Coordinates of C-alpha atoms and ligand atoms in Angstrom, one line a residue:
Chain V
X1 CA 164.1 58.8 131.6
X2 CA 165.8 55.7 132.9
X3 CA 169.1 56.7 131.4
X4 CA 169.0 60.5 132.1
X5 CA 168.4 60.1 135.9
X6 CA 171.8 58.5 136.7
X7 CA 173.4 60.9 134.4
X8 CA 171.9 63.8 136.2
X9 CA 172.8 62.4 139.6
X10 CA 176.4 61.9 138.5
X11 CA 176.5 65.5 137.1
X12 CA 175.2 66.8 140.4
X13 CA 177.7 64.8 142.4
X14 CA 180.5 66.1 140.3
X15 CA 179.3 69.6 140.8
X16 CA 179.1 69.2 144.5
X17 CA 182.6 67.8 144.5
X18 CA 183.9 70.7 142.5
X19 CA 182.3 73.1 144.9
X20 CA 183.9 71.4 147.8
X21 CA 187.4 71.6 146.2
X22 CA 187.2 75.1 144.9
X23 CA 188.4 77.0 148.0
X24 CA 191.5 74.8 148.3
X25 CA 192.8 76.0 145.0
X26 CA 192.1 79.7 145.0
X27 CA 193.5 82.7 146.8
X28 CA 191.4 84.2 149.7
X29 CA 190.1 87.1 147.5
X30 CA 188.6 84.7 145.0
X31 CA 187.2 82.4 147.8
X32 CA 185.5 85.5 149.3
X33 CA 184.0 86.3 145.9
X34 CA 182.8 82.7 145.4
X35 CA 181.2 82.9 148.9
X36 CA 179.2 85.9 147.8
X37 CA 178.1 84.0 144.7
X38 CA 176.9 81.1 147.0
X39 CA 175.0 83.6 149.1
X40 CA 173.3 84.9 146.1
X41 CA 172.6 81.3 144.9
X42 CA 170.8 80.6 148.2
X43 CA 168.7 83.8 147.7
X44 CA 167.9 82.6 144.2
X45 CA 167.1 79.1 145.4
X46 CA 164.5 80.7 147.6
X47 CA 163.0 82.7 144.8
X48 CA 163.1 79.5 142.6
X49 CA 161.0 77.8 145.2
X50 CA 158.2 80.4 144.7
X51 CA 158.5 80.8 141.0
X52 CA 159.1 77.1 140.3
X53 CA 156.1 75.9 142.2
X54 CA 153.6 78.7 141.5
X55 CA 154.8 80.5 138.4
X56 CA 154.6 83.7 140.5
X57 CA 157.3 86.3 140.4
X58 CA 158.4 88.3 143.5
X59 CA 160.2 91.6 143.1
X60 CA 160.3 91.8 146.9
X61 CA 162.9 89.2 147.8
X62 CA 165.6 91.9 148.3
X63 CA 163.4 92.9 151.3
X64 CA 163.5 89.4 152.8
X65 CA 167.2 89.3 152.2
X66 CA 167.5 92.6 154.0
X67 CA 165.3 91.5 156.9
X68 CA 167.5 88.4 157.3
X69 CA 170.7 90.4 157.2
X70 CA 169.5 93.2 159.6
X71 CA 167.8 91.1 162.2
X72 CA 170.9 88.9 162.4
X73 CA 173.3 91.9 162.4
X74 CA 171.4 94.0 164.9
X75 CA 170.9 91.0 167.3
X76 CA 174.6 90.3 167.3
X77 CA 175.8 93.9 167.5
X78 CA 173.3 95.4 169.8
X79 CA 171.9 92.5 171.8
X80 CA 174.9 90.3 172.1
X81 CA 173.0 87.3 170.8
X82 CA 175.3 84.4 169.8
X83 CA 175.8 84.2 166.0
X84 CA 174.1 81.0 165.4
X85 CA 171.0 82.0 167.3
X86 CA 171.0 85.4 165.5
X87 CA 171.2 83.7 162.1
X88 CA 168.2 81.5 163.0
X89 CA 166.2 84.5 164.3
X90 CA 167.1 86.5 161.1
X91 CA 166.0 83.6 158.9
X92 CA 162.7 83.1 160.7
X93 CA 161.9 86.8 160.7
X94 CA 162.1 86.7 156.9
X95 CA 159.7 83.7 156.9
X96 CA 157.2 85.6 159.1
X97 CA 157.4 88.6 156.9
X98 CA 156.9 86.3 153.9
X99 CA 153.8 84.7 155.4
X100 CA 152.3 88.2 156.0
X101 CA 153.0 89.2 152.5
X102 CA 151.9 85.8 151.2
X103 CA 148.4 86.6 152.2
X104 CA 147.8 89.2 149.5
X105 CA 149.4 86.7 147.1
X106 CA 146.3 84.6 147.6
X107 CA 144.0 87.0 146.1
X108 CA 146.3 88.6 143.5
X109 CA 148.3 86.8 140.9
X110 CA 150.9 87.5 138.3
X111 CA 151.6 91.2 137.7
X112 CA 149.7 92.3 140.8
X113 CA 151.9 90.2 143.1
X114 CA 154.9 91.8 141.4
X115 CA 153.5 95.2 142.3
X116 CA 152.8 94.4 146.0
X117 CA 156.3 92.9 146.3
X118 CA 157.8 95.9 144.5
X119 CA 156.3 98.2 147.2
X120 CA 157.9 96.0 149.9
X121 CA 161.3 96.1 148.2
X122 CA 161.1 99.8 147.7
X123 CA 160.2 100.5 151.3
X124 CA 162.9 98.5 153.1
X125 CA 165.8 101.0 152.6
X126 CA 163.5 103.8 153.9
X127 CA 162.6 101.8 157.0
X128 CA 166.3 101.1 157.6
X129 CA 167.1 104.8 157.4
X130 CA 164.3 105.7 159.7
X131 CA 165.7 103.4 162.4
X132 CA 169.3 104.4 161.7
X133 CA 170.0 104.5 165.5
X134 CA 170.2 100.8 165.5
X135 CA 170.6 99.9 161.8
X136 CA 173.3 102.4 161.0
X137 CA 171.2 103.6 158.0
X138 CA 173.4 104.6 155.1
X139 CA 176.4 104.6 157.3
X140 CA 176.0 100.9 157.7
X141 CA 176.5 98.3 160.4
X142 CA 179.7 96.4 161.1
X143 CA 178.8 92.8 161.9
X144 CA 181.4 90.3 163.3
X145 CA 182.2 87.7 160.7
X146 CA 182.3 83.9 161.0
X147 CA 185.6 82.8 162.3
X148 CA 187.2 79.3 162.0
X149 CA 186.7 77.1 165.1
X150 CA 189.6 76.8 167.4
X151 CA 192.2 74.3 166.1
X152 CA 190.7 74.2 162.6
X153 CA 193.1 73.8 159.6
X154 CA 190.8 76.1 157.5
X155 CA 191.4 79.7 156.9
X156 CA 188.7 82.3 157.7
X157 CA 187.7 82.7 154.1
X158 CA 187.5 79.0 153.6
X159 CA 185.4 78.5 156.7
X160 CA 182.9 81.1 155.5
X161 CA 182.8 79.5 152.1
X162 CA 182.1 76.1 153.6
X163 CA 179.4 77.3 156.0
X164 CA 177.6 79.0 153.1
X165 CA 178.1 76.0 150.8
X166 CA 176.6 73.7 153.5
X167 CA 173.6 76.0 153.8
X168 CA 173.1 76.0 150.1
X169 CA 173.3 72.2 149.8
X170 CA 170.8 71.8 152.7
X171 CA 168.4 74.3 151.1
X172 CA 168.6 72.5 147.7
X173 CA 168.1 69.1 149.3
X174 CA 165.1 70.5 151.2
X175 CA 163.5 71.9 148.0
X176 CA 164.2 68.6 146.3
X177 CA 162.6 66.6 149.0
X178 CA 159.6 69.0 149.2
X179 CA 159.1 68.5 145.5
X180 CA 158.9 64.7 146.0
X181 CA 156.6 65.0 148.9
X182 CA 152.8 65.1 149.0
X183 CA 153.0 68.8 149.5
X184 CA 155.2 69.1 146.4
X185 CA 152.7 67.2 144.3
X186 CA 149.9 69.3 145.6
X187 CA 151.8 72.5 144.7
X188 CA 152.5 71.3 141.2
X189 CA 148.8 70.3 140.8
X190 CA 147.7 73.7 142.1
X191 CA 150.0 75.5 139.6
X192 CA 148.7 73.3 136.7
X193 CA 145.0 73.5 137.3
X194 CA 143.6 75.0 140.4
X195 CA 140.1 73.7 140.1
X196 CA 141.1 70.1 139.4
X197 CA 143.6 70.4 142.3
X198 CA 140.9 71.6 144.7
X199 CA 138.6 68.8 143.6
X200 CA 141.4 66.5 144.8
X201 CA 141.6 68.1 148.2
X202 CA 144.3 70.6 147.6
X203 CA 143.9 73.7 149.7
X204 CA 145.2 76.7 147.8
X205 CA 145.3 79.2 150.7
X206 CA 147.5 77.2 153.0
X207 CA 149.8 76.1 150.2
X208 CA 150.3 79.6 148.8
X209 CA 151.0 81.2 152.1
X210 CA 153.3 78.3 153.0
X211 CA 155.3 78.4 149.8
X212 CA 155.7 82.1 149.9
X213 CA 156.9 81.9 153.6
X214 CA 159.3 79.1 152.8
X215 CA 160.7 81.0 149.8
X216 CA 161.2 84.1 151.9
X217 CA 162.7 82.1 154.7
X218 CA 165.4 80.8 152.4
X219 CA 166.2 84.2 151.0
X220 CA 166.3 85.6 154.5
X221 CA 168.9 82.9 155.4
X222 CA 170.9 84.2 152.5
X223 CA 170.7 87.7 153.9
X224 CA 171.7 86.4 157.4
X225 CA 174.7 84.6 155.9
X226 CA 175.6 87.7 153.9
X227 CA 175.8 89.7 157.1
X228 CA 178.2 87.3 158.8
X229 CA 180.3 86.6 155.8
X230 CA 180.7 90.1 154.4
X231 CA 180.9 91.8 157.8
X232 CA 179.2 94.9 156.7
X233 CA 175.6 95.8 155.8
X234 CA 174.0 99.2 155.0
X235 CA 170.7 100.4 153.6
X236 CA 172.5 101.1 150.3
X237 CA 173.9 97.5 150.0
X238 CA 172.6 96.7 146.6
X239 CA 171.1 93.3 147.6
X240 CA 168.8 95.0 150.1
X241 CA 167.4 97.5 147.5
X242 CA 165.3 96.8 144.5
X243 CA 168.5 96.1 142.6
X244 CA 168.9 92.9 144.7
X245 CA 165.5 91.7 143.6
X246 CA 166.5 92.3 140.0
X247 CA 169.8 90.5 140.5
X248 CA 168.0 87.5 142.0
X249 CA 165.4 87.5 139.2
X250 CA 168.0 87.8 136.5
X251 CA 169.9 84.9 138.1
X252 CA 166.8 82.9 138.3
X253 CA 166.0 83.5 134.6
X254 CA 169.6 82.8 133.5
X255 CA 169.8 79.6 135.6
X256 CA 166.5 78.1 134.8
X257 CA 164.7 75.4 136.7
X258 CA 167.5 73.0 137.8
X259 CA 167.5 73.1 141.6
X260 CA 171.3 73.3 142.3
X261 CA 173.0 74.1 139.0
X262 CA 170.3 76.7 138.1
X263 CA 170.8 79.1 141.1
X264 CA 174.5 78.6 141.0
X265 CA 175.0 79.3 137.3
X266 CA 172.6 82.2 137.5
X267 CA 174.2 83.7 140.6
X268 CA 177.7 83.3 139.0
X269 CA 176.7 85.0 135.8
X270 CA 174.6 87.7 137.5
X271 CA 177.4 88.5 139.9
X272 CA 180.4 88.4 137.5
X273 CA 179.1 89.7 134.3
X274 CA 178.0 93.2 135.4
X275 CA 181.2 93.4 137.4
X276 CA 183.1 92.8 134.2
X277 CA 181.0 95.4 132.4
X278 CA 181.5 98.0 135.2
X279 CA 185.2 97.7 134.8
X280 CA 184.8 99.3 131.4
X281 CA 181.9 101.5 132.2
X282 CA 180.5 101.5 135.7
X283 CA 177.3 103.3 134.8
X284 CA 176.2 100.5 132.5
X285 CA 176.4 97.7 135.2
X286 CA 172.9 98.0 136.5
X287 CA 171.6 98.6 133.0
X288 CA 173.1 95.3 132.1
X289 CA 170.9 93.4 134.7
X290 CA 167.8 95.0 133.2
X291 CA 168.9 94.3 129.7
X292 CA 169.8 90.6 130.4
X293 CA 166.5 90.1 132.3
X294 CA 164.3 91.6 129.6
X295 CA 166.2 89.7 126.8
X296 CA 165.9 86.4 128.6
X297 CA 162.2 86.9 129.4
X298 CA 161.6 87.7 125.7
X299 CA 163.6 84.7 124.5
X300 CA 162.2 82.2 127.0
X301 CA 159.5 80.5 125.1
X302 CA 156.9 80.5 127.9
X303 CA 158.0 83.6 129.7
X304 CA 158.0 83.3 133.4
X305 CA 155.7 80.3 133.3
X306 CA 158.5 78.4 131.6
X307 CA 160.3 78.6 134.9
X308 CA 157.9 76.4 136.7
X309 CA 159.0 72.9 137.7
X310 CA 157.8 70.5 135.1
X311 CA 157.8 66.9 134.3
X312 CA 160.5 66.5 131.6
X313 CA 158.9 65.5 128.4
X314 CA 159.8 62.0 127.5
X315 CA 158.6 62.4 123.9
X316 CA 157.3 65.1 121.6
X317 CA 153.7 65.9 122.4
X318 CA 151.3 66.0 119.5
X319 CA 148.2 67.9 120.4
X320 CA 145.3 65.5 120.6
X321 CA 142.6 68.0 120.1
X322 CA 143.1 71.3 118.2
X323 CA 142.5 74.1 120.7
X324 CA 139.2 75.4 119.1
X325 CA 137.6 72.0 119.8
X326 CA 138.3 72.5 123.5
X327 CA 136.3 75.7 123.8
X328 CA 134.9 75.3 127.1
X329 CA 132.6 76.2 129.9
X330 CA 134.9 77.5 132.7
X331 CA 133.1 78.3 135.9
X332 CA 132.4 82.0 136.0
X333 CA 134.2 82.9 139.1
X334 CA 137.7 82.0 138.1
X335 CA 139.9 84.5 136.4
X336 CA 143.1 82.6 136.1
X337 CA 144.8 84.3 133.2
X338 CA 147.9 82.2 133.8
X339 CA 146.2 79.2 132.3
X340 CA 144.9 80.7 129.2
X341 CA 147.8 79.6 127.2
X342 CA 147.2 76.0 128.2
X343 CA 144.2 74.4 126.6
X344 CA 144.6 71.2 128.5
X345 CA 143.9 72.9 131.8
X346 CA 140.3 73.9 131.1
X347 CA 137.6 72.5 133.2
X348 CA 134.6 70.6 132.0
Chain L
X1 CA 123.0 58.4 148.6
X2 CA 123.1 61.7 146.8
X3 CA 119.9 63.9 146.9
X4 CA 119.5 67.0 144.7
X5 CA 116.5 69.0 145.5
X6 CA 115.1 72.0 143.6
X7 CA 118.6 73.2 142.6
X8 CA 118.8 76.4 140.6
X9 CA 121.7 78.3 139.2
X10 CA 121.8 81.2 136.7
X11 CA 124.9 82.5 134.9
X12 CA 124.5 86.1 133.8
X13 CA 121.2 85.7 132.0
X14 CA 121.4 82.0 131.4
X15 CA 119.3 79.8 133.7
X16 CA 121.7 76.8 133.6
X17 CA 119.7 74.9 136.3
X18 CA 116.1 75.3 137.1
X19 CA 114.6 73.4 140.1
X20 CA 116.6 70.3 139.4
X21 CA 115.5 67.4 141.6
X22 CA 116.8 63.8 141.4
X23 CA 118.4 61.2 143.5
X24 CA 121.3 58.8 143.1
X25 CA 120.8 55.4 144.7
X26 CA 123.7 53.8 146.4
X27 CA 125.4 51.0 144.5
X28 CA 123.8 51.8 141.2
X29 CA 124.7 53.7 138.0
X30 CA 122.6 56.8 137.5
X31 CA 122.9 58.4 134.1
X32 CA 122.4 62.1 133.6
X33 CA 121.8 62.8 129.9
X34 CA 120.6 65.6 127.8
X35 CA 121.5 67.7 124.8
X36 CA 124.6 70.0 124.8
X37 CA 124.0 73.0 127.1
X38 CA 121.4 71.1 129.1
X39 CA 123.3 71.9 132.4
X40 CA 124.9 68.5 133.1
X41 CA 128.4 69.8 133.7
X42 CA 127.0 72.7 135.7
X43 CA 125.2 70.1 137.8
X44 CA 128.5 68.3 138.4
X45 CA 130.2 71.6 139.3
X46 CA 127.6 72.2 141.9
X47 CA 127.9 68.8 143.4
X48 CA 131.7 69.1 143.5
X49 CA 131.2 72.5 145.1
X50 CA 133.1 74.4 142.4
X51 CA 129.9 76.3 141.9
X52 CA 127.4 77.3 144.5
X53 CA 123.8 77.1 143.5
X54 CA 121.5 80.1 143.9
X55 CA 118.9 77.9 145.7
X56 CA 118.1 74.4 146.5
X57 CA 119.6 71.6 148.6
X58 CA 122.3 69.1 148.0
X59 CA 123.0 66.2 150.4
X60 CA 125.2 63.2 150.6
X61 CA 124.2 60.5 153.0
X62 CA 122.3 63.1 154.9
X63 CA 125.3 65.6 155.0
X64 CA 124.4 69.0 153.6
X65 CA 126.9 69.6 150.9
X66 CA 126.2 73.3 150.4
X67 CA 128.2 74.1 153.5
X68 CA 131.1 71.9 152.5
X69 CA 134.2 73.4 150.8
X70 CA 135.2 71.9 147.4
X71 CA 138.5 70.7 148.9
X72 CA 136.8 68.7 151.6
X73 CA 134.6 66.7 149.1
X74 CA 137.2 64.0 148.3
X75 CA 137.5 63.3 152.0
X76 CA 133.7 62.6 152.0
X77 CA 134.3 60.0 149.3
X78 CA 133.3 62.0 146.2
X79 CA 135.6 61.9 143.2
X80 CA 135.0 63.2 139.7
X81 CA 136.4 63.3 136.2
X82 CA 136.2 66.3 133.9
X83 CA 134.7 66.6 130.5
X84 CA 138.0 67.6 129.1
X85 CA 140.5 65.5 131.0
X86 CA 141.9 68.0 133.5
X87 CA 145.2 66.3 134.3
X88 CA 148.3 67.8 135.9
X89 CA 150.9 68.1 133.2
X90 CA 153.8 68.9 135.5
X91 CA 153.4 65.5 137.1
X92 CA 153.9 62.2 135.4
X93 CA 151.1 59.6 135.1
X94 CA 151.9 58.0 138.4
X95 CA 152.1 61.5 140.1
X96 CA 148.6 62.3 138.8
X97 CA 147.3 59.0 140.3
X98 CA 149.2 59.7 143.6
X99 CA 147.3 62.9 144.0
X100 CA 144.2 60.8 144.3
X101 CA 146.0 58.3 146.6
X102 CA 147.1 61.3 148.8
X103 CA 143.4 62.0 149.5
X104 CA 142.6 58.5 150.5
X105 CA 145.6 58.4 152.9
X106 CA 144.7 61.8 154.3
X107 CA 141.1 60.6 155.0
X108 CA 142.5 57.2 156.2
X109 CA 140.2 55.4 153.8
X110 CA 141.0 52.1 152.2
X111 CA 141.8 52.5 148.5
X112 CA 143.5 50.6 145.8
X113 CA 147.3 51.0 145.9
X114 CA 148.6 53.3 143.2
X115 CA 150.4 50.5 141.3
X116 CA 147.3 48.3 141.4
X117 CA 145.2 51.2 140.1
X118 CA 147.7 51.8 137.3
X119 CA 147.6 48.1 136.5
X120 CA 143.8 47.9 136.5
X121 CA 143.6 50.8 134.0
X122 CA 146.5 49.4 131.8
X123 CA 148.7 52.4 132.6
X124 CA 151.7 50.6 134.1
X125 CA 153.8 51.0 131.0
X126 CA 153.0 54.7 130.9
X127 CA 153.5 55.4 134.6
X128 CA 156.6 57.6 134.3
X129 CA 155.4 59.4 131.1
X130 CA 154.3 63.0 131.0
X131 CA 150.6 63.3 130.6
X132 CA 151.1 65.9 127.8
X133 CA 150.9 64.2 124.5
X134 CA 149.2 61.1 125.7
X135 CA 146.3 60.0 123.4
X136 CA 142.9 61.1 124.6
X137 CA 141.9 57.5 125.5
X138 CA 144.9 57.2 127.8
X139 CA 144.3 60.6 129.3
X140 CA 140.7 59.5 130.2
X141 CA 142.1 56.4 131.8
X142 CA 144.6 58.4 133.8
X143 CA 141.7 60.6 135.0
X144 CA 139.7 57.6 136.0
X145 CA 142.8 56.1 137.8
X146 CA 143.3 59.4 139.7
X147 CA 139.6 59.3 140.8
X148 CA 139.7 55.6 141.8
X149 CA 142.9 56.0 143.8
X150 CA 141.1 58.5 146.1
X151 CA 139.0 55.6 147.3
X152 CA 135.6 57.1 146.4
X153 CA 132.1 55.9 147.3
X154 CA 130.5 58.2 144.7
X155 CA 132.1 58.7 141.4
X156 CA 131.0 61.5 139.0
X157 CA 132.0 60.9 135.4
X158 CA 131.6 63.7 132.9
X159 CA 131.5 62.1 129.4
X160 CA 134.1 59.4 130.1
X161 CA 133.6 58.1 126.5
X162 CA 133.6 61.6 124.8
X163 CA 135.9 61.7 121.9
X164 CA 136.9 58.0 122.2
X165 CA 136.9 55.6 119.2
X166 CA 134.2 52.9 119.0
X167 CA 136.6 50.3 120.4
X168 CA 137.8 52.5 123.3
X169 CA 134.1 53.2 124.2
X170 CA 133.6 49.5 124.7
X171 CA 136.7 49.2 126.7
X172 CA 135.8 52.1 128.9
X173 CA 132.4 50.6 129.6
X174 CA 133.9 47.2 130.6
X175 CA 136.5 48.9 132.7
X176 CA 133.9 51.0 134.5
X177 CA 131.6 48.0 135.2
X178 CA 134.6 46.0 136.4
X179 CA 135.8 48.6 138.9
X180 CA 132.3 49.4 140.0
X181 CA 131.8 45.7 141.0
X182 CA 135.2 45.4 142.5
X183 CA 135.1 48.6 144.6
X184 CA 131.4 48.8 145.3
X185 CA 131.0 52.2 143.7
X186 CA 128.0 54.4 143.1
X187 CA 128.3 56.1 139.8
X188 CA 126.7 59.3 138.4
X189 CA 127.4 59.2 134.7
X190 CA 127.1 62.0 132.1
X191 CA 127.4 60.5 128.7
X192 CA 126.2 61.1 125.2
X193 CA 126.9 57.6 124.0
X194 CA 123.4 56.2 124.1
X195 CA 124.3 52.5 123.9
X196 CA 126.8 52.9 126.7
X197 CA 124.2 54.7 128.9
X198 CA 121.5 52.2 128.2
X199 CA 123.6 49.2 128.8
X200 CA 125.2 50.4 132.0
X201 CA 122.7 52.4 134.0
X202 CA 120.0 51.3 136.4
X203 CA 118.4 54.8 136.4
X204 CA 118.3 57.6 133.9
X205 CA 117.7 61.3 134.5
X206 CA 117.1 63.5 131.4
X207 CA 117.8 67.2 131.4
X208 CA 117.1 69.8 128.8
X209 CA 117.6 73.6 129.1
X210 CA 118.4 73.3 132.8
X211 CA 115.3 71.3 133.7
X212 CA 114.7 67.6 134.4
X213 CA 112.3 66.4 131.7
X214 CA 112.3 62.7 132.5
X215 CA 113.5 60.4 135.3
X216 CA 113.2 56.6 135.4
X217 CA 114.3 53.2 134.1
X218 CA 116.3 53.3 130.9
X219 CA 113.6 51.6 128.9
X220 CA 110.9 54.0 130.0
X221 CA 113.0 57.1 129.5
X222 CA 113.9 56.0 126.0
X223 CA 110.4 56.0 124.8
X224 CA 109.3 59.2 126.5
X225 CA 108.0 61.6 123.9
X226 CA 109.5 64.7 125.7
X227 CA 113.0 63.1 125.6
X228 CA 112.6 62.2 121.9
X229 CA 111.6 65.8 121.1
X230 CA 114.3 67.3 123.2
X231 CA 117.0 65.4 121.4
X232 CA 115.5 65.9 117.9
X233 CA 114.8 69.6 118.7
X234 CA 118.4 70.4 119.5
Ligands
LIG401 N1 130.9 79.5 133.5 C1 129.8 79.8 132.8 N2 129.5 81.0 132.5 C2 128.4 81.3 131.8 N3 127.6 80.4 131.3 C3 127.9 79.1 131.5 C4 129.0 78.7 132.3 N4 129.0 77.4 132.3 C5 128.0 76.9 131.7 N5 127.3 77.9 131.2 C6 126.0 77.8 130.4 O1 125.1 77.0 131.1 C7 124.4 76.2 130.3 C8 124.7 74.7 130.7 O2 126.0 74.4 130.4 P1 126.6 73.0 130.7 O3 126.3 72.7 132.1 O4 128.0 73.0 130.3 O5 125.8 72.0 129.8 P2 126.1 70.5 129.4 O6 127.2 70.0 130.2 O7 124.8 69.8 129.7 O8 126.5 70.4 128.0 C9 124.9 76.5 128.8 O9 124.0 77.4 128.3 C10 126.2 77.1 129.1 O10 126.5 78.0 128.1
LIG402 MG1 129.1 69.2 129.7

């Protein structure tokens, strides 16, 4: 470990430097495209927080993205709220929605959470259409975009890029610090072995609601920034439909666990690859997401659970006891199917 | 310190505990022994509130434990280890021990500092290693370190010597006696290793098929005909 830590820190510093320099060397069209990738990376970082700590998958994050985008957009356009305040309100709304939807995630796990969040994702466009008076429905809503501060030497596209980059770096730093904190330890422990964690004072309810809310808050921030950087949102914007959730998940699976490089690489590939494909055959673009996602899930050795934050192995791990010797008396009222693949997490 | 009164618990069809009554005196080592399937681990799961008994009472220094949630027990000074070391593989060795220390800090209770705990259990060199792939003897020490770092008054140990080599059993025994003295612990010990039990405990409770069949000083229990037949019969 002692040698890989400085190497990783140096690699991250180089990555941040490259991200800072990028808009100085590209034309506005590209910078705008990169800004969109950073927005998606923030959304993916939010999803990564949930999946990384709990191993749970949400198919509903497009809805949190949409809530963030619409609360921000509607407040600016219809209520004349200043942009910064509207972004904060949009972000927090996503968090509140996340907390409400985090509650069912206490009782249901794995596939079931996926279904509840699927319903959420599927209903947002309908809700937006119902209130089309204020949301603009499928016609959409024009939102004023971020402009450079007076006297700034940055162009508008560069300003937007840097605002979103700043937000991404803050989010990643926040997740990094959370992981190092007492709460982060408790979350990892809870994901590893719920009963042992509870025995050491971890309270699953609060943590699960909290992590789901934090995750959706971050994704809602991405939505809010999308509104004020793209300048146009509609109920058919793909990020706000189920397609958005699939894009975020695909990016998460492509990018893997690394806190900064993961969401960035994932977002870049998930954004650019289908765009490349659709140049040749548009109707295959969405299919590409699905195919990539399924292929990656099949290829990832531990499936979704391999996406959890882990201690890096410092050496190959010989199994001390063959699994059959560990056959065990698990208390009767737990049905944690997630742990079945891990003999070391049984309770005795 | 800990009183267990007429505790009963059935799993679909299996009466795992039947009117179990015993007491753990403060400052001593009470051993809970019995053949496999006697209900020892189930007893631990009841005390640590992972399971709720069907009937009976459970109290710690006069506090009724039945009404206490599992996650509050460490605050009350109860720590336990698991029969099959239940470590957290996504944390390194130090992280596992810090989980215990977090409890002590939360309950604002004095406890050994993490580094000292690691030192005491000869884990300093392994502190930043993953717990996966550690030898069983080391895993058991990590579990003990995690428990000690929580600053417990009552320590529940489920087969701390299970699966260890002869030499490691001796080491575990010495370690336990040393930390008990140093931290003034009360220990409830489930263990099959007869020599270890007899040499450590001040009081032995013997269970068989969910019932207490003997309760007394180690020397008395050892010669009890019911105990002998329970062990030979299994
Ligand atoms: N979760 C469970 N579900 C059903 N039966 C169980 C469960 N846990 C323990 N038992 C049964 O309860 C009895 C006591 O088990 P246990 O407490 O593990 O014994 P010991 O620890 O003394 O070996 C055994 O018959 C066991 O099969
Ligand atoms: Mg047992």
